[in-house]
Tab-separated table of C-alpha atoms and ligand atoms in Angstrom:
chain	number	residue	atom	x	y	z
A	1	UNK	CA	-47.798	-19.258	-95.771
A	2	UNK	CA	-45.677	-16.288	-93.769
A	3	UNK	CA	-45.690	-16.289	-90.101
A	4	UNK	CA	-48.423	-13.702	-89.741
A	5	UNK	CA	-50.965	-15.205	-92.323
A	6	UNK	CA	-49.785	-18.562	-90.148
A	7	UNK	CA	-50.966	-16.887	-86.625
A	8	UNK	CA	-54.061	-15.401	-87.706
A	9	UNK	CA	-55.422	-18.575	-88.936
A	10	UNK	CA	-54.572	-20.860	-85.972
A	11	UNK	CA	-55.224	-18.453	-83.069
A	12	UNK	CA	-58.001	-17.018	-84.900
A	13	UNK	CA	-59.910	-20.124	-84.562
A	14	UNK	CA	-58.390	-21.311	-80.690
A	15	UNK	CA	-58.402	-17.859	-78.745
A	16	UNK	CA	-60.736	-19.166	-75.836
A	17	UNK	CA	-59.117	-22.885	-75.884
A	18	UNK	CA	-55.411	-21.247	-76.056
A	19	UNK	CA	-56.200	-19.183	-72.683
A	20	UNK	CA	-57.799	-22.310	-70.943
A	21	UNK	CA	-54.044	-23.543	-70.929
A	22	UNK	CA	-52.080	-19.842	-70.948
A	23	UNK	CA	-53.674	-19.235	-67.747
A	24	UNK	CA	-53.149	-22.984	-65.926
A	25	UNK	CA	-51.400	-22.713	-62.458
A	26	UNK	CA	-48.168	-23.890	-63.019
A	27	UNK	CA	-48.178	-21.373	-66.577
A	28	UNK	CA	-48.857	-18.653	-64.334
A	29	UNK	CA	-46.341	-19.173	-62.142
A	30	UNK	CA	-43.982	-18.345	-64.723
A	31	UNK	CA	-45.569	-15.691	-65.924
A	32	UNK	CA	-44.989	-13.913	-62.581
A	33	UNK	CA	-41.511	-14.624	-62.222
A	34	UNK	CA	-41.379	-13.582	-66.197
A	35	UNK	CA	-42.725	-10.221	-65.345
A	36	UNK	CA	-40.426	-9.670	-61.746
A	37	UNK	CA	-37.002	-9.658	-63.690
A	38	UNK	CA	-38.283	-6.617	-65.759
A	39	UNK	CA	-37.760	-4.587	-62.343
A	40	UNK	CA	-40.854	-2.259	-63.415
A	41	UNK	CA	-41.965	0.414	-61.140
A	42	UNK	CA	-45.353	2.023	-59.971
A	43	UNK	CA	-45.849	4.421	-62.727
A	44	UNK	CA	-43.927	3.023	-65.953
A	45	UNK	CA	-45.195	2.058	-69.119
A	46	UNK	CA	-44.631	-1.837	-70.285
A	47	UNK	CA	-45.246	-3.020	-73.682
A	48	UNK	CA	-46.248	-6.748	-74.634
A	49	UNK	CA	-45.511	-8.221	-77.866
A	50	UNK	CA	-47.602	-11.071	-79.177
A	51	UNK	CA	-49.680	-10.271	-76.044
A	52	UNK	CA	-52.366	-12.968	-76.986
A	53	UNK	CA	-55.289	-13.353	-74.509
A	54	UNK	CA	-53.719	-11.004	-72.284
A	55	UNK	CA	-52.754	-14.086	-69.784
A	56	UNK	CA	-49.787	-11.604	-68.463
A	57	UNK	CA	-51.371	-8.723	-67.799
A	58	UNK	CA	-52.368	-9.969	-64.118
A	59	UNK	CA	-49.026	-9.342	-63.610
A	60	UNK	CA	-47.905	-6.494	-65.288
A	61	UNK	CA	-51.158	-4.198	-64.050
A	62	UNK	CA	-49.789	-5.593	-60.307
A	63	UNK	CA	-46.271	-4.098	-61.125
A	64	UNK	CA	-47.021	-0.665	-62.840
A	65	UNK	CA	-50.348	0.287	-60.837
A	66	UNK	CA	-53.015	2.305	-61.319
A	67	UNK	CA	-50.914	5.492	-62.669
A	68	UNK	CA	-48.471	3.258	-64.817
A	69	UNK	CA	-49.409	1.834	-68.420
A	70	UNK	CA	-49.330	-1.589	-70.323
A	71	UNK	CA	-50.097	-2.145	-73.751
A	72	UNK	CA	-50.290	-5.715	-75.723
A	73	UNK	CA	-49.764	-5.748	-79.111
A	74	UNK	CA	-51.065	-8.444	-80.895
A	75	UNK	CA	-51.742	-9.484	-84.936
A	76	UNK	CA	-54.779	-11.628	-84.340
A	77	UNK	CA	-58.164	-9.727	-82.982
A	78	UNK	CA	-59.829	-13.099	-81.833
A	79	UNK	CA	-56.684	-12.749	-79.308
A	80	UNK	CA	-56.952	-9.510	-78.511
A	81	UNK	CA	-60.583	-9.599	-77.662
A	82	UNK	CA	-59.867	-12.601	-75.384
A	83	UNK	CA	-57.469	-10.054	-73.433
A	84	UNK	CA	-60.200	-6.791	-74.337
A	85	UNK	CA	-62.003	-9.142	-72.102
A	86	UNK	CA	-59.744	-9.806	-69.656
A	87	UNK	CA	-59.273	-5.675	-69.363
A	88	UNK	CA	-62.889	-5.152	-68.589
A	89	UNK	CA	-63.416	-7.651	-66.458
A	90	UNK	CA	-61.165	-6.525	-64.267
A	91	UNK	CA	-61.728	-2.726	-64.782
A	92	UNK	CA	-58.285	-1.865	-65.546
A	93	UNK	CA	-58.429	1.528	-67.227
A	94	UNK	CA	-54.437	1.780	-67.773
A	95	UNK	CA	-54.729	-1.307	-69.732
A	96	UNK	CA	-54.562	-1.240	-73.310
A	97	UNK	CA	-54.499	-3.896	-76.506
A	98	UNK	CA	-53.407	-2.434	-80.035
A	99	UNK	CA	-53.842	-4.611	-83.021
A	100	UNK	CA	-50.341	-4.813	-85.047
A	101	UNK	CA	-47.176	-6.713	-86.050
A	102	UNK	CA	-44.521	-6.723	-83.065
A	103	UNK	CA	-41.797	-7.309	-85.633
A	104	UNK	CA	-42.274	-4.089	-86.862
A	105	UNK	CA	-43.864	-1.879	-83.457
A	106	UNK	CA	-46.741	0.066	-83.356
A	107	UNK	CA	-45.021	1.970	-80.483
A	108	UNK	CA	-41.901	3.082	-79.904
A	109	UNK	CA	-41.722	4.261	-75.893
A	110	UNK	CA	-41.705	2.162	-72.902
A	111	UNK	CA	-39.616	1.411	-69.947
A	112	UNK	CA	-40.129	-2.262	-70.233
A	113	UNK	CA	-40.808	-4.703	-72.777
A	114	UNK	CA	-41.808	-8.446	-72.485
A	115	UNK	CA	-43.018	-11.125	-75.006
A	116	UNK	CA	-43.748	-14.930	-74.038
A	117	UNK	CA	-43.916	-17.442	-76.239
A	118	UNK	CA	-43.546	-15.322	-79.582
A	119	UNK	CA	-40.187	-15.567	-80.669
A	120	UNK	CA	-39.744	-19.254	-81.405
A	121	UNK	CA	-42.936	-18.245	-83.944
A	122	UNK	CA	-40.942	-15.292	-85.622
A	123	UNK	CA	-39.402	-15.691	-88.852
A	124	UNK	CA	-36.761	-13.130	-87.810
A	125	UNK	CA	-36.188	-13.438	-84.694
A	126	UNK	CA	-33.009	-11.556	-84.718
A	127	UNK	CA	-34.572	-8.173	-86.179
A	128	UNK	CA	-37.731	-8.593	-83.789
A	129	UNK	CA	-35.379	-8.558	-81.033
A	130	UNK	CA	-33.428	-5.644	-81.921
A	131	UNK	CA	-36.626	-3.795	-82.869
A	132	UNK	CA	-37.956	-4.349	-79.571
A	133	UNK	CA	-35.019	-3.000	-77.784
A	134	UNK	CA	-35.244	-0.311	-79.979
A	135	UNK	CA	-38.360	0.907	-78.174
A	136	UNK	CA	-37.091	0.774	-74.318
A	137	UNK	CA	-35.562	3.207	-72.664
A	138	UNK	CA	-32.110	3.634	-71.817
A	139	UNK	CA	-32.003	1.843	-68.446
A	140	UNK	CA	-35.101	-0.304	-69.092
A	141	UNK	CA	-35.630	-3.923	-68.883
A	142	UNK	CA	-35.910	-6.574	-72.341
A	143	UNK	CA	-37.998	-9.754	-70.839
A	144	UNK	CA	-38.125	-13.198	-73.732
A	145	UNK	CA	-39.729	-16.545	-72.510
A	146	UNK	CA	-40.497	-19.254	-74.503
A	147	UNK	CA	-40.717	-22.688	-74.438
A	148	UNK	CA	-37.681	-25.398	-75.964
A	149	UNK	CA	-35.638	-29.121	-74.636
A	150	UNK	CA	-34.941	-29.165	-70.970
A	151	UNK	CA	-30.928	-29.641	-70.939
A	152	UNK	CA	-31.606	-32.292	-68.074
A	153	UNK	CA	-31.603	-35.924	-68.515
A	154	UNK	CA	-34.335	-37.181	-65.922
A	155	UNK	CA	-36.992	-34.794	-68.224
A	156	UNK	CA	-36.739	-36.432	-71.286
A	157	UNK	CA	-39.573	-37.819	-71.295
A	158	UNK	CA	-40.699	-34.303	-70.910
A	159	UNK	CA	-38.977	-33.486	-74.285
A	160	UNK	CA	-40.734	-35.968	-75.894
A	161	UNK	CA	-43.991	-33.896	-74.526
A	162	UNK	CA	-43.033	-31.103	-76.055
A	163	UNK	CA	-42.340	-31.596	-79.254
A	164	UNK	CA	-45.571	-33.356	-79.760
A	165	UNK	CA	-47.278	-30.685	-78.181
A	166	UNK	CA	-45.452	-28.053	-80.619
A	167	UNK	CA	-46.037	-30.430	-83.711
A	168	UNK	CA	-49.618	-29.619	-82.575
A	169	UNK	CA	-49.981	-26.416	-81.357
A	170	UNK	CA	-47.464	-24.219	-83.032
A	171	UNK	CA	-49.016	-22.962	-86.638
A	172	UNK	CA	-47.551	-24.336	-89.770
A	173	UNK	CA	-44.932	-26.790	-87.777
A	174	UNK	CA	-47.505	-30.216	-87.942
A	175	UNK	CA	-46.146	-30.490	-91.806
A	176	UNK	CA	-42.680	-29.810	-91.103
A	177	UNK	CA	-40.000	-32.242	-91.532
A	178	UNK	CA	-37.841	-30.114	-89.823
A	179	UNK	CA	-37.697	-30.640	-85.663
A	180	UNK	CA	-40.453	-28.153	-84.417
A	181	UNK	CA	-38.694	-28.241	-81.153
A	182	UNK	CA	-34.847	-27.666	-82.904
A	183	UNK	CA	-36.870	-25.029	-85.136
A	184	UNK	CA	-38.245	-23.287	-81.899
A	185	UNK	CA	-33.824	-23.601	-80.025
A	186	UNK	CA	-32.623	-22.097	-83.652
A	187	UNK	CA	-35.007	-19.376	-83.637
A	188	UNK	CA	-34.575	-18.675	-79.349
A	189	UNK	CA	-30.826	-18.845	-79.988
A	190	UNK	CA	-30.831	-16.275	-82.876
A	191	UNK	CA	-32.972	-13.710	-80.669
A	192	UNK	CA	-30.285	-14.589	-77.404
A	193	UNK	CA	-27.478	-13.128	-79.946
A	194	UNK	CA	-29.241	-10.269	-80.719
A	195	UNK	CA	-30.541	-9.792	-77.143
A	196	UNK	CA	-27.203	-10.263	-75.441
A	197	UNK	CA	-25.053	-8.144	-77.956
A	198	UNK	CA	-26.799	-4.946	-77.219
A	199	UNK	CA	-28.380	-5.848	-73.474
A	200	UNK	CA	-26.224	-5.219	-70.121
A	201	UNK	CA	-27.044	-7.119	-66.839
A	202	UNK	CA	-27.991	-10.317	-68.884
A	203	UNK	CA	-29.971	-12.686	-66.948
A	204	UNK	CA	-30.825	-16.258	-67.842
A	205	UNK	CA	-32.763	-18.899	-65.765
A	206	UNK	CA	-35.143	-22.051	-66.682
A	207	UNK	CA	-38.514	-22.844	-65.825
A	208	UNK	CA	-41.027	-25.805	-65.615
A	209	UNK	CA	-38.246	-27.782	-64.918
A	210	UNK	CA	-35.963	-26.535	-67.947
A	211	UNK	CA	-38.215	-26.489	-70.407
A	212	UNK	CA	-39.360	-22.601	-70.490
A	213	UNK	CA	-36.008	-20.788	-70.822
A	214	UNK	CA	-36.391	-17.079	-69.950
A	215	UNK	CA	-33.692	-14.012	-70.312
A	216	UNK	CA	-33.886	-10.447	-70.033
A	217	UNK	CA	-31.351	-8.085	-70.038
A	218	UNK	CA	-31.617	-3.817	-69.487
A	219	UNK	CA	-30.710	-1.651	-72.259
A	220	UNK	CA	-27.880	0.480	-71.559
A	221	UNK	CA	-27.806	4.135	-70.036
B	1	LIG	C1	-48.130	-18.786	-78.333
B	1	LIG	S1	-49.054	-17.309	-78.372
B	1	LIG	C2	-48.426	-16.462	-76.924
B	1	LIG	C3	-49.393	-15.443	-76.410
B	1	LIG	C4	-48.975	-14.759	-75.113
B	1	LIG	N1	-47.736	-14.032	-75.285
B	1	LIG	C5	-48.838	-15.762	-73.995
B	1	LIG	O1	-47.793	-15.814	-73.369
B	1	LIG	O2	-49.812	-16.477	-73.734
B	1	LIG	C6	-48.273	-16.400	-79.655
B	1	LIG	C7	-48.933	-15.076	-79.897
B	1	LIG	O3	-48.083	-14.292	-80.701
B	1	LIG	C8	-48.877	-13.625	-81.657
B	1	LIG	N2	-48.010	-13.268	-82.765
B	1	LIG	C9	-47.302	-14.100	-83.565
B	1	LIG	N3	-46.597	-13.394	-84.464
B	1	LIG	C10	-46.867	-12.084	-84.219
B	1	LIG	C11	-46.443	-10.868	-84.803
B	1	LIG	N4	-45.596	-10.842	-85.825
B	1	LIG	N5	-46.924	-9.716	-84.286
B	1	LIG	C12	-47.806	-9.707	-83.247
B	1	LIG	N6	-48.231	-10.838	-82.661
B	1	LIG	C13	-47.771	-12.010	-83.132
B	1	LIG	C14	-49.964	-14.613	-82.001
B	1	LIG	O4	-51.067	-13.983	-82.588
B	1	LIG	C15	-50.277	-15.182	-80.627
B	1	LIG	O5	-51.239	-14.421	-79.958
């Protein structure tokens, strides 16, 4: 099955049970120090890819304020109405989910651009990165988390975690004889290239004690 047949089935069935554990403390805590390297102002437009239930957009509503914009773009509606949700709920009215593939955007303007936990998923990571910078503007901000082996030795136990949680969660991968975890690092490192060829300011840090790499570079004037 192709990636997007993959995530429609999985999260199409899990979109409540997925946000119990995007939205757990510690998760969160990354998310806002995902969203503070993008540098966004009051007034600017960010774009999510592979927004899911919307477990950023705390975050990214906080940075751009009521007269900026934020838009998720998701493939699978049982995610997107977990985050429709999430919008009205809160009342946001510069908040907005569109239904499409982020390896090939539905929009093509923003001064920011973020995606968590998508590109280890992509069959392309490479070309979904070099989309997505496509649609920032010169001097804008490129924001990639997702999740891989902490390069410290006391966690690995941790590792261990994680690829049984990835065998488990991640569509398609509980088959695989191929490392889901080495599967996720190949994929990360191919979207790093592409990110990091074209990006100026480049930025890398770890997370949940090295497991949740992040990077983010701006796109240049
Ligand atoms: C692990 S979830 C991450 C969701 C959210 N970014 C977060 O941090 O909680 C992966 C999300 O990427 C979406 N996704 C995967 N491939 C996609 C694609 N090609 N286009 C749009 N969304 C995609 C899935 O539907 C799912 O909502």
């Amino acid at each position: 099955m192709a990636e997007p047949e993959l995530s429609a089935s999985f999260y199409g069935t899990a979109a409540g049970l997925y946000d119990l554990v995007a939205t757990a403390p510690g998760v969160m805590s990354w998310r806002r120090r995902t969203v503070e390297t993008l540098g966004v102002s009051a007034g600017d437009t960010v774009v999510e890819m592979g927004c899911g239930t919307g477990a950023n957009m705390p975050f990214l509503r906080e940075q751009v304020g009521s007269d900026g914009r934020v838009v998720g773009v998701d493939l699978v509606p049982a995610m997107l109405q977990e985050a429709q949700n999430r919008i009205e709920r809160a009342g946001w009215k510069n908040v907005h989910v569109v239904e499409g593939d982020a390896t090939q955007p539905p929009v093509d303007t923003a001064d920011a651009l973020v995606s968590t936990f998508v590109v280890g998923m992509l069959d392309d990571p490479a070309g979904a990165t070099r989309e997505w910078l496509d649609c920032v503007s010169p001097g804008g901000r490129v924001t990639l988390l997702n999740a891989g082996r902490s390069p410290r030795a006391v966690t690995a136990p941790l590792n261990l975690g994680l690829r049984l949680f990835v065998r488990v969660a991640a569509p398609g991968r509980r088959l695989s004889l191929t490392s889901p975890t080495r599967e996720l690092e190949r994929r990360w490192a191919e979207a790093r290239d592409a990110l990091f060829e074209a990006g100026i300011d480049q930025h890398e840090e770890r997370l949940g004690l090295g497991l949740v790499p992040l990077m983010s570079v701006r796109v240049p004037e």
